[in-house]
Short mmCIF file of C-alpha atoms in Angstrom, two decimals:
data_model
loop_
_atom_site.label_atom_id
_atom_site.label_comp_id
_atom_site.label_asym_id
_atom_site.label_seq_id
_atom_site.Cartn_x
_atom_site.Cartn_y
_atom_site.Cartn_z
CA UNK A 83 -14.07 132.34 308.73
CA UNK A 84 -14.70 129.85 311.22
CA UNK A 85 -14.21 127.13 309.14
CA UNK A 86 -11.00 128.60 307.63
CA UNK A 87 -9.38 127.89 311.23
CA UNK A 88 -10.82 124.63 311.01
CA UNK A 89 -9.44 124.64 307.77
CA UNK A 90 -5.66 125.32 309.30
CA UNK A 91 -6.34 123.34 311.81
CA UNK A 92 -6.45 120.13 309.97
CA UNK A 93 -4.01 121.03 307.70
CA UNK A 94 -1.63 121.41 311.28
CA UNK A 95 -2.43 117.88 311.58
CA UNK A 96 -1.47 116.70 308.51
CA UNK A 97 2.41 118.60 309.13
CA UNK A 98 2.59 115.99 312.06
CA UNK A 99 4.34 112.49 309.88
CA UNK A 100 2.14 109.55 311.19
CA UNK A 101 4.65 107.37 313.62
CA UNK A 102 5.39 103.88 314.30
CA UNK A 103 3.92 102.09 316.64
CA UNK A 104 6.65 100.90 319.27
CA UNK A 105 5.54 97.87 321.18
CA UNK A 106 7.43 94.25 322.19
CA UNK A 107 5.21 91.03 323.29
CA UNK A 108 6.74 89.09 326.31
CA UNK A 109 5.22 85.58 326.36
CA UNK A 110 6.01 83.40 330.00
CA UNK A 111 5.27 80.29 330.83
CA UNK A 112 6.14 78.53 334.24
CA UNK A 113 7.42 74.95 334.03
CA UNK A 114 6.30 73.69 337.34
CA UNK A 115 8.36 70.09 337.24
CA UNK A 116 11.26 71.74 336.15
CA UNK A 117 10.77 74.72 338.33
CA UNK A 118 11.70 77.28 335.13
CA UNK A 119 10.09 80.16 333.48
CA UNK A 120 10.63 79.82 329.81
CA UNK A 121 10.17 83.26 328.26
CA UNK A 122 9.92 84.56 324.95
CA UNK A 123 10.25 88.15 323.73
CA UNK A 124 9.24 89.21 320.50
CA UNK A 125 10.61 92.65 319.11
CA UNK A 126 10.95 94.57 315.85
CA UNK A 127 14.84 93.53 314.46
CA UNK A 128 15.16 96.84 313.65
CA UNK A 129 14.52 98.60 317.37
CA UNK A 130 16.25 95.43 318.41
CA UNK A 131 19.73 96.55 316.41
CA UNK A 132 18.92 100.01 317.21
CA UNK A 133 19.10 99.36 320.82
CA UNK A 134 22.48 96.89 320.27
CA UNK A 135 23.58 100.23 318.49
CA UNK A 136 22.86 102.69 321.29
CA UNK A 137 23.83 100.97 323.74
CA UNK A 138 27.33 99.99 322.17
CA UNK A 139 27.62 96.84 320.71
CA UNK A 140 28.14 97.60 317.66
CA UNK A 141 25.96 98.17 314.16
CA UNK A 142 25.13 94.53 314.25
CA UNK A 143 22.80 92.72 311.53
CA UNK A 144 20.62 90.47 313.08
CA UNK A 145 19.85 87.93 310.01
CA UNK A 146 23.70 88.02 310.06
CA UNK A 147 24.59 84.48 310.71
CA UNK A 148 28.32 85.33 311.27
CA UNK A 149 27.41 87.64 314.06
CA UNK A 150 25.69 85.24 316.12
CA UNK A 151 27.79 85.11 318.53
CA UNK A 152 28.55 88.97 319.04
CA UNK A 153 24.78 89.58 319.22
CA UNK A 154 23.90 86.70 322.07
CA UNK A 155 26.54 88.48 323.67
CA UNK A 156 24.85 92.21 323.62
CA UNK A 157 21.31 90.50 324.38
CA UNK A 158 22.56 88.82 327.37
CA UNK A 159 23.79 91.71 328.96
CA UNK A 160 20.94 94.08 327.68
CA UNK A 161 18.17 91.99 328.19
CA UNK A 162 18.37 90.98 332.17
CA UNK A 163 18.75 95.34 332.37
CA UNK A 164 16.25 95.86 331.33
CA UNK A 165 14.09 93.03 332.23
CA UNK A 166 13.87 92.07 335.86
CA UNK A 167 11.91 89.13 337.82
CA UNK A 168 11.30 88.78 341.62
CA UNK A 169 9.26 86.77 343.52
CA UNK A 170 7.15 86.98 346.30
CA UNK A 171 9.41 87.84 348.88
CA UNK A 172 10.79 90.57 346.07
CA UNK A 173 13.87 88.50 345.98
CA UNK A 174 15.34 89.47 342.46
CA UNK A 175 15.81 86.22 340.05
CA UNK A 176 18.49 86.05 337.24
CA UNK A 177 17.55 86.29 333.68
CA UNK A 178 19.46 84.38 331.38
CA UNK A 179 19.78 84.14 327.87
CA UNK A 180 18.90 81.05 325.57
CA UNK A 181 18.82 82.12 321.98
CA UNK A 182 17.56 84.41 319.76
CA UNK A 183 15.82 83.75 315.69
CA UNK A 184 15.57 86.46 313.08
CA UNK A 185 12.53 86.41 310.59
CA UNK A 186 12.90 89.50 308.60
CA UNK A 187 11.20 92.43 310.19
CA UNK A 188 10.65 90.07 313.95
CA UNK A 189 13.31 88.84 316.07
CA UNK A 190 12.30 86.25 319.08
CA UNK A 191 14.78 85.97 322.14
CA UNK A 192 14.31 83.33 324.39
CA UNK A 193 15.73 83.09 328.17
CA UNK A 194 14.77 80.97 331.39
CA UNK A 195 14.82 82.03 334.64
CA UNK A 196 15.81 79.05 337.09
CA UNK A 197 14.57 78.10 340.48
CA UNK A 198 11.54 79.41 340.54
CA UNK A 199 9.78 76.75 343.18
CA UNK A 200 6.00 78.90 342.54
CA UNK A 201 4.58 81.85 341.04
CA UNK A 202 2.69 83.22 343.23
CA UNK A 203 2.47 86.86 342.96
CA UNK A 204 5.63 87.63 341.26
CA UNK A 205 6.59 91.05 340.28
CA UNK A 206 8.02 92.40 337.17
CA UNK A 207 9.67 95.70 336.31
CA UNK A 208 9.99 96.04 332.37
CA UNK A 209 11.82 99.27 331.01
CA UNK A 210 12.44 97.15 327.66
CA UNK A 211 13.30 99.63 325.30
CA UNK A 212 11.58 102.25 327.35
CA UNK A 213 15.34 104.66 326.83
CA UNK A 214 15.01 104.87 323.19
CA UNK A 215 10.91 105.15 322.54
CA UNK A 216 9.33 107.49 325.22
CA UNK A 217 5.89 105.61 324.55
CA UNK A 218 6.99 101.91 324.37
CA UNK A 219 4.58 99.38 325.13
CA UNK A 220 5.41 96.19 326.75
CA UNK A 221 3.11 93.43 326.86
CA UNK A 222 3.37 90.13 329.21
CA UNK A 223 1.41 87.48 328.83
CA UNK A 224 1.96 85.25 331.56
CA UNK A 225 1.18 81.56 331.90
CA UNK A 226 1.08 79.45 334.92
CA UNK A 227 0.43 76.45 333.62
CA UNK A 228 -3.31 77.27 333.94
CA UNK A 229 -4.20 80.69 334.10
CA UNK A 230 -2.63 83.36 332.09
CA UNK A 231 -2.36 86.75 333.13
CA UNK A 232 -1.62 89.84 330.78
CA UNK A 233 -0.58 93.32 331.33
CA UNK A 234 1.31 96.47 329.77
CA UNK A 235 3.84 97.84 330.95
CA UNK A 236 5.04 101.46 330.32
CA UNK A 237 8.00 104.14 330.64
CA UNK A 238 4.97 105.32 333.35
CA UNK A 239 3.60 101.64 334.79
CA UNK A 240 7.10 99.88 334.60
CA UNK A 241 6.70 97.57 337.32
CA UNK A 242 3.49 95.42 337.85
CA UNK A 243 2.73 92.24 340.37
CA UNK A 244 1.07 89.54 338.81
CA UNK A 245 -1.48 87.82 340.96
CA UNK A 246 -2.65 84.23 340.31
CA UNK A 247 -5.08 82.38 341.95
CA UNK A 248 -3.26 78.67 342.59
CA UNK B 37 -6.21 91.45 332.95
CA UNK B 38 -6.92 88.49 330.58
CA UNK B 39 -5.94 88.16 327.32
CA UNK B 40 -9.56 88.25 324.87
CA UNK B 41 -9.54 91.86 327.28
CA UNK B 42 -5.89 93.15 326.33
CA UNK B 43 -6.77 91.71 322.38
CA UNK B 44 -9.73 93.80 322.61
CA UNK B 45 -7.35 96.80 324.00
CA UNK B 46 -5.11 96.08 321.65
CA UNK B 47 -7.46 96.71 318.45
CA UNK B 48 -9.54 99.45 319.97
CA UNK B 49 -6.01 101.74 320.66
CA UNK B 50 -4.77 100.57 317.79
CA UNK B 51 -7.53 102.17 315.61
CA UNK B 52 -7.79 105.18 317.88
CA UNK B 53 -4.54 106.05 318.20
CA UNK B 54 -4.09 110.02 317.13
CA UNK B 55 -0.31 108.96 316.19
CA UNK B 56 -1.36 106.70 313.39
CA UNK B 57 -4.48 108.80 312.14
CA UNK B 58 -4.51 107.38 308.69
CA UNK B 59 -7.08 104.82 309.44
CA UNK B 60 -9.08 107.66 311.43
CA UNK B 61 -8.71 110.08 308.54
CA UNK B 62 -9.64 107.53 305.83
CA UNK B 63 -13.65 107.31 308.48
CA UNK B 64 -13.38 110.83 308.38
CA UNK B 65 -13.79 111.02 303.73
CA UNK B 66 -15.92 107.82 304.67
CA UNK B 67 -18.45 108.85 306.58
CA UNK B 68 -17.97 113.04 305.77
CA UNK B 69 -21.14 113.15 303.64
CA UNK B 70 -23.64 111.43 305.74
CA UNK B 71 -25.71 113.20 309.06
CA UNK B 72 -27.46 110.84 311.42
CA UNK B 73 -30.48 110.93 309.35
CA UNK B 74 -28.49 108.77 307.00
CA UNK B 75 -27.48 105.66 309.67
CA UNK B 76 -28.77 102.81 307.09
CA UNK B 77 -26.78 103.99 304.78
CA UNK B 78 -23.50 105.03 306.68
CA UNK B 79 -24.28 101.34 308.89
CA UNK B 80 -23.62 99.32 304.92
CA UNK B 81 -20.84 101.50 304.63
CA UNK B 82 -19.15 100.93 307.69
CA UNK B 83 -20.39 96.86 307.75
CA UNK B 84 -19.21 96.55 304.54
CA UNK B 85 -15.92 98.07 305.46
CA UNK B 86 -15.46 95.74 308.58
CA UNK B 87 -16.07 92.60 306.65
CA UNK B 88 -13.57 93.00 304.09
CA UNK B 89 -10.58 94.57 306.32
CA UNK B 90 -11.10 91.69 308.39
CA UNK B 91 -10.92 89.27 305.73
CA UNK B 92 -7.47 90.81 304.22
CA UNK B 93 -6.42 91.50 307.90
CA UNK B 94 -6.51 86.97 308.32
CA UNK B 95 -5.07 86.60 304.73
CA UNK B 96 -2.15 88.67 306.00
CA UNK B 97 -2.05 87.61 308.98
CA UNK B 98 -2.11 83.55 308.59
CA UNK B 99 0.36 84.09 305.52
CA UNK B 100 -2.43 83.30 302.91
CA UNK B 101 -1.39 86.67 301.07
CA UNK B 102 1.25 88.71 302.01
CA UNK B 103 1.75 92.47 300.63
CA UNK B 104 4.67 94.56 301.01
CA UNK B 105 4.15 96.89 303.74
CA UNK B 106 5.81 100.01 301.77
CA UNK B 107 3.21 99.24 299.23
CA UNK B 108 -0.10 99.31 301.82
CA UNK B 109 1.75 102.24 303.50
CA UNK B 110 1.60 104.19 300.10
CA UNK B 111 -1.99 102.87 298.83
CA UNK B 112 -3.28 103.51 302.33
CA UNK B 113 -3.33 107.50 301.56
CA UNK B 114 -4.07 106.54 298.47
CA UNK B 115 -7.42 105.48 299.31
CA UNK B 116 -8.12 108.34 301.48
CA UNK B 117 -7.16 110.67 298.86
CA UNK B 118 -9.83 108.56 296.52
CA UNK B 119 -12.64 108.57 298.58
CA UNK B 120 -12.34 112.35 299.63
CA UNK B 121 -12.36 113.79 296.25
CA UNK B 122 -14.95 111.05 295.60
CA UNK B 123 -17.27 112.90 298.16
CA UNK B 124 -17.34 115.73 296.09
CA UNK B 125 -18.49 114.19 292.81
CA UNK B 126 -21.97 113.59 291.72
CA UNK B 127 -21.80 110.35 292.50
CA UNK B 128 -19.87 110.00 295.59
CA UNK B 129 -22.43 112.75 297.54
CA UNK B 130 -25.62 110.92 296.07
CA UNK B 131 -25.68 110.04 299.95
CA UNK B 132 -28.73 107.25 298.13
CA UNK B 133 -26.34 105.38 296.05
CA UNK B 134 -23.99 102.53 296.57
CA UNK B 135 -21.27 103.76 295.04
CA UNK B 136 -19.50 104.75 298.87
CA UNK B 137 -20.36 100.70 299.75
CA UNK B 138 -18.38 99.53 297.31
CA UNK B 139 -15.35 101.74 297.72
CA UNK B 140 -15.66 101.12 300.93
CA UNK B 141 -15.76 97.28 300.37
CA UNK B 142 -12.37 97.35 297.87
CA UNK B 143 -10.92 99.94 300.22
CA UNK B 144 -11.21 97.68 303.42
CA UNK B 145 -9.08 95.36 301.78
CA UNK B 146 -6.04 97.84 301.57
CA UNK B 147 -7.02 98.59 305.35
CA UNK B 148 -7.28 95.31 306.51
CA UNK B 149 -3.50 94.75 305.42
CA UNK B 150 -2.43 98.10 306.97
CA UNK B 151 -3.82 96.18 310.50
CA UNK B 152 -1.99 92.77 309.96
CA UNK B 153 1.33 94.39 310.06
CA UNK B 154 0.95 94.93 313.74
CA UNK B 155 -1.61 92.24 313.92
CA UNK B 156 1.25 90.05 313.11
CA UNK B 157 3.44 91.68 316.30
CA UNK B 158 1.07 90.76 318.97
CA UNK B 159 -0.15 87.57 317.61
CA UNK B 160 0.84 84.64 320.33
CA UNK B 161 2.29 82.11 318.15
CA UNK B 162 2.09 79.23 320.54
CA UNK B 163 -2.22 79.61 320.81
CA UNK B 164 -4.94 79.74 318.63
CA UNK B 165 -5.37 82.02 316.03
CA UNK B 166 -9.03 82.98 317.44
CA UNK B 167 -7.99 83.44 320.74
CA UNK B 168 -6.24 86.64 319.54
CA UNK B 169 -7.82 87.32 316.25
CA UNK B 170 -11.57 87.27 317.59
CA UNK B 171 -10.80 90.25 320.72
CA UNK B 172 -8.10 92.19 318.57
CA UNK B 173 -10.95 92.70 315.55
CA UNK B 174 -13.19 92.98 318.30
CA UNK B 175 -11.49 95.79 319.76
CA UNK B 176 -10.80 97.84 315.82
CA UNK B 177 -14.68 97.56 315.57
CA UNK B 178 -15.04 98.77 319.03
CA UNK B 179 -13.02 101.78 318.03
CA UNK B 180 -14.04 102.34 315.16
CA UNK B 181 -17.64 102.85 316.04
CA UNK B 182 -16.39 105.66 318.74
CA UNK B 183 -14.52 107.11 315.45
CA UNK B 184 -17.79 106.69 313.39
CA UNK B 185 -19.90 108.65 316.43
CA UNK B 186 -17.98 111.22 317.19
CA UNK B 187 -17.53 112.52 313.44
CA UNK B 188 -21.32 112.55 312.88
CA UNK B 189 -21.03 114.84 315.92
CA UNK B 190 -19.07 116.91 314.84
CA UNK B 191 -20.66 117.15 311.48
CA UNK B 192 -23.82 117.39 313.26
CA UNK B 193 -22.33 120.38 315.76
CA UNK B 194 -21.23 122.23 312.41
CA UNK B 195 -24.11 121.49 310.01
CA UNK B 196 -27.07 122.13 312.87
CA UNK B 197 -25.52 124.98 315.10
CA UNK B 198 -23.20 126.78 312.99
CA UNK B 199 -25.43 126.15 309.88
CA UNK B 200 -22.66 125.44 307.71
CA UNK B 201 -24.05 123.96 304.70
CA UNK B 202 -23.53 120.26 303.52
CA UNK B 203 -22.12 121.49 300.53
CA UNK B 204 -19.30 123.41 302.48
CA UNK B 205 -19.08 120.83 304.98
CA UNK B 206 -18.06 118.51 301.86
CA UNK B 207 -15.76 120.32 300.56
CA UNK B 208 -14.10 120.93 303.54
CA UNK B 209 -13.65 117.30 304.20
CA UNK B 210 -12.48 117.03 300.93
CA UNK B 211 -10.39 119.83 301.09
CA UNK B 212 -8.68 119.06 304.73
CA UNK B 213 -8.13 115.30 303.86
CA UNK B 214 -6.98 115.34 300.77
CA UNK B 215 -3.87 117.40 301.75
CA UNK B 216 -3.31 115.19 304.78
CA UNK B 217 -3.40 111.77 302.75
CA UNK B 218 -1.45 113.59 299.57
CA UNK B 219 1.30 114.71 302.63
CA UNK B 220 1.27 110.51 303.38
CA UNK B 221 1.10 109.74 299.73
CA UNK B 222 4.90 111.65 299.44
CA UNK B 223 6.30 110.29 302.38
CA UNK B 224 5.66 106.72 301.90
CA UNK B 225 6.47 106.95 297.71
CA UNK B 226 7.92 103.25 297.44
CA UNK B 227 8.76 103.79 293.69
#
């Protein structure tokens, strides 16, 4: 009997579909002569167009050549939203836009953020994607030209100081 | 944190997480016929298993040999499906034999390209391949050891206090997995 629950148990388990795994890599690196963070972001195209979608620019195609232009224009203004830099004295820093470069099933976007005289405990508050996948995973890596810190970030730990030694 | 730490995160979540129990389902018909008693034997088979997931996981990953992903999503279940009914054969519960080593060997393969896919994700580019590759496997062996452990207790708790019989025990496994991995079998049909 008791192994007939078990039984049902399992078979409960097996109603529930397996699910994706929703997670975007932030890679930063400080350029100390020309006092820049050069970022990278690397995201599934499809959550990427998903979240162009929701958040309404459009059904866009991102290995669309023709709609180059149209999607630098939805990243720039979704990316710094949800992506957000300040330094020590929590002064916010802008966030903007380079580029971005489909490979099939992985998009990269790239963006600077300017004046940025040290790194020195900086914080970051991450909500990237966060609105449309309850358990989103961000990682950072962040590189100071020496050291590299990295950390998650979550819908639950969205904002994290990073703390390197100099 | 540092980064051979998050790697090693990375892998160990990734193996453990509940959401994407395929890879925890397919240790479950694995390991399902052997007790403690039997740790040689379940060690080869989970050695074996390691070696060759992590060789398809760099073939994948460093674009040596690249699979469809629809297709390792559909012969992942496959594989659990296999080695479940296996357990109930003559040969696949001669807990002696080395028939489970080698299906776990070819079996790791398929497994090892299930990981690349989001291998591939958190892969830095711009460093090393071993500076990531290392901690990440690392991390799946890490979990997968915890996976390993806590089945045996289970089977142990079931077997030893409730006296269910190995026999049952099998077929249980069998029985519980199978429908699982046919349920994933269905939903990932690429054809």
């Amino acid at each position: 009997m008791r192994l007939i629950k078990i039984c049902l148990l399992v078979i409960g388990i097996g109603a529930f579909g397996l699910h994706e795994y929703y997670i975007s890599i932030f890679r930063l690196t400080f350029n100390r002569t020309e006092k820049q963070i050069q970022g990278e972001l690397k995201v599934f195209t499809d959550d990427l167009e998903l979240l162009l979608k929701t958040n309404g620019h459009g059904a866009l195609a991102l290995d669309e050549n023709t709609l180059k232009a149209e999607i630098e224009s939805g990243l720039s203004v979704e990316l710094p939203k949800y992506v957000k830099y300040y330094d020590i004295k929590k002064r916010p820093k802008e966030i903007s836009l380079v580029g971005f470069e489909n490979e099939g099933d992985l998009t990269w976007i790239y963006f600077t953020i300017d004046n940025v005289k040290s790194i020195k405990e900086p914080t970051m508050e991450i909500n990237w994607m966060v609105d449309l996948y309850s358990d989103q995973v961000n990682i950072v890596h962040f590189f100071d030209g020496i050291d590299e810190l990295s950390e998650f970030f979550s819908r639950s730990k969205s904002r994290i100081q990073f703390i390197f030694s100099e | 944190m540092n980064s051979f730490k998050m790697f090693t995160e990375l892998g160990f979540r990734h193996i453990t997480d509940i959401h994407g129990y395929d890879h925890i389902i397919f240790l479950i018909a694995l390991c399902g016929v052997y007790t403690f008693r039997d740790w040689k034997k379940l060690l080869a088979v989970v050695t074996i298993f390691t070696i060759t997931h992590s060789l398809s996981l760099a073939l994948a990953a460093f674009d040596v040999l690249r699979l469809k992903g629809d297709y390792i999503e559909f012969l992942i279940p496959v594989t659990i499906l296999f080695t479940a009914l296996f357990n109930v054969t003559k040969l696949g519960s001669n807990k002696a034999g080395n028939a489970k080593v080698a299906i776990s060997g070819l079996f790791g393969l398929v497994h090892g390209f299930g990981f690349s896919g989001f291998y591939r994700m958190i892969m830095l580019d711009s460093k090393p391949w071993y500076t990531s590759y290392l901690p990440f496997n690392l991390g799946i062996e890490m979990g997968q050891l915890v996976i390993v452990l806590v089945i045996l207790l289970i089977s142990f708790t079931f077997q030893q206090i409730f006296k269910v019989t190995l026999k049952s025990w099998n077929i249980f496994i069998a029985g519980g997995v199978s429908f699982i991995s046919i349920t994933l079998i269905l939903k990932n049909w690429p054809f």
